[in-house]
Amino acid sequence: MGVVNVTPDSFSDGGRFLDHPAAIAHAHTLVALGADWVDVGGESTRPRAEPVPVDEELRRVVPVVEALAADGVAVSIDTRKAEVARAAVAAGARLVNDVSSSLADVAAEAGAGFVAMHMLGDPRTMQDDPAYDDVVLDVRDYLVDRADAARAAGVADVWIDPGIGFGKTLDHNLDLLANLDVLVATGYPVLVATSRKSMLGTLAARADPGGAVPPPADRLEGSVATAVWALLLGAAMVRAHDVAATVQAFEAVSYTRET
Ligand code: HH2
């Protein structure tokens, strides 16, 4: 799943694809490089991001979804707002990727698939001292509950996603990645998004002789390594900014899944 952020402030590529033609061209490039889906979003969910008014989010994403769907691209809509999800599905999106896990009914009504993602709190506060009894089991139980509810509401295509970086410390993120098999064992297809996230900056700094934290766009190695790790542990899809590198890296080791 390739990322298309039609935003001025996304943490790694804010402002690059705010212009509709640039967003549409970027999405086509990601498909040409091997993305099966493109995830179009009009509101940053980075820690401490401010919410975007519904009209503005609609203005950012609907024309992009419409153009891509008309070209046959499989589009998912990354939103927490029912109005935006509805309008995007009407414009041709086939999957509602909802980091708040609250739009299953909208997906069901519209006949779209649904991604249930785990987040603790909301983006403004989620990194303020997150705590769990057992992060892997707490996240699994939450996701199974949301996914079962989505199925019961009538969604046929339901995914689960641990929400790397959404109300999680570095250790929480690492625990979830190390134990992805627990999510895979639920039987729901698992989506994982580590691409360019802050945990990778922290880990890269540990490996850097001077302890420098690379900016988000320079976290390719960690993004690719964790994406491949997730796929080898049984994730069904990864969400990535750097599609070509991710596809190539997985191709290089994918025989290990076939033998
Ligand atoms: N992460 C981001 C956005 N959407 N969706 C799912 N299902 N899982 C994720 O982990 C996830 C997501 C954050 O990344 P990005 O879109 O690049 O940045 P921003 O939220 O700043 O636009």
mmCIF file of N, CA and C in Angstrom, residues 11-12 196-197 200-201 212-220:
data_model
loop_
_atom_site.group_PDB
_atom_site.id
_atom_site.type_symbol
_atom_site.label_atom_id
_atom_site.label_comp_id
_atom_site.label_asym_id
_atom_site.label_seq_id
_atom_site.Cartn_x
_atom_site.Cartn_y
_atom_site.Cartn_z
ATOM 1 N N PHE A 11 4.087 14.103 8.527
ATOM 2 C CA PHE A 11 5.388 14.176 9.198
ATOM 3 C C PHE A 11 6.567 13.957 8.259
ATOM 4 N N SER A 12 6.367 13.229 7.158
ATOM 5 C CA SER A 12 7.547 12.986 6.315
ATOM 6 C C SER A 12 7.471 13.649 4.947
ATOM 7 N N ARG A 196 9.023 5.263 7.809
ATOM 8 C CA ARG A 196 9.599 6.563 8.193
ATOM 9 C C ARG A 196 9.232 7.008 9.606
ATOM 10 N N LYS A 197 8.640 6.134 10.407
ATOM 11 C CA LYS A 197 8.130 6.598 11.708
ATOM 12 C C LYS A 197 9.253 6.863 12.707
ATOM 13 N N LEU A 200 11.932 4.564 14.113
ATOM 14 C CA LEU A 200 13.061 4.238 13.241
ATOM 15 C C LEU A 200 14.152 5.298 13.345
ATOM 16 N N GLY A 201 13.752 6.542 13.624
ATOM 17 C CA GLY A 201 14.735 7.595 13.873
ATOM 18 C C GLY A 201 15.531 7.275 15.131
ATOM 19 N N ALA A 212 23.183 10.663 15.661
ATOM 20 C CA ALA A 212 22.275 11.581 14.955
ATOM 21 C C ALA A 212 20.961 10.877 14.609
ATOM 22 N N VAL A 213 19.858 11.611 14.795
ATOM 23 C CA VAL A 213 18.533 11.082 14.424
ATOM 24 C C VAL A 213 18.243 11.527 12.991
ATOM 25 N N PRO A 214 18.096 10.593 12.048
ATOM 26 C CA PRO A 214 17.812 11.020 10.676
ATOM 27 C C PRO A 214 16.407 11.588 10.551
ATOM 28 N N PRO A 215 16.198 12.580 9.673
ATOM 29 C CA PRO A 215 14.839 13.093 9.454
ATOM 30 C C PRO A 215 13.991 12.010 8.805
ATOM 31 N N PRO A 216 12.644 12.145 8.862
ATOM 32 C CA PRO A 216 11.763 11.077 8.375
ATOM 33 C C PRO A 216 12.103 10.571 6.969
ATOM 34 N N ALA A 217 12.419 11.474 6.052
ATOM 35 C CA ALA A 217 12.654 11.019 4.677
ATOM 36 C C ALA A 217 13.954 10.235 4.533
ATOM 37 N N ASP A 218 14.804 10.231 5.588
ATOM 38 C CA ASP A 218 16.067 9.467 5.543
ATOM 39 C C ASP A 218 16.000 8.214 6.426
ATOM 40 N N ARG A 219 14.839 7.617 6.515
ATOM 41 C CA ARG A 219 14.704 6.414 7.349
ATOM 42 C C ARG A 219 14.371 5.192 6.498
ATOM 43 N N LEU A 220 14.945 5.175 5.301
ATOM 44 C CA LEU A 220 14.611 4.121 4.349
ATOM 45 C C LEU A 220 15.028 2.732 4.853
#
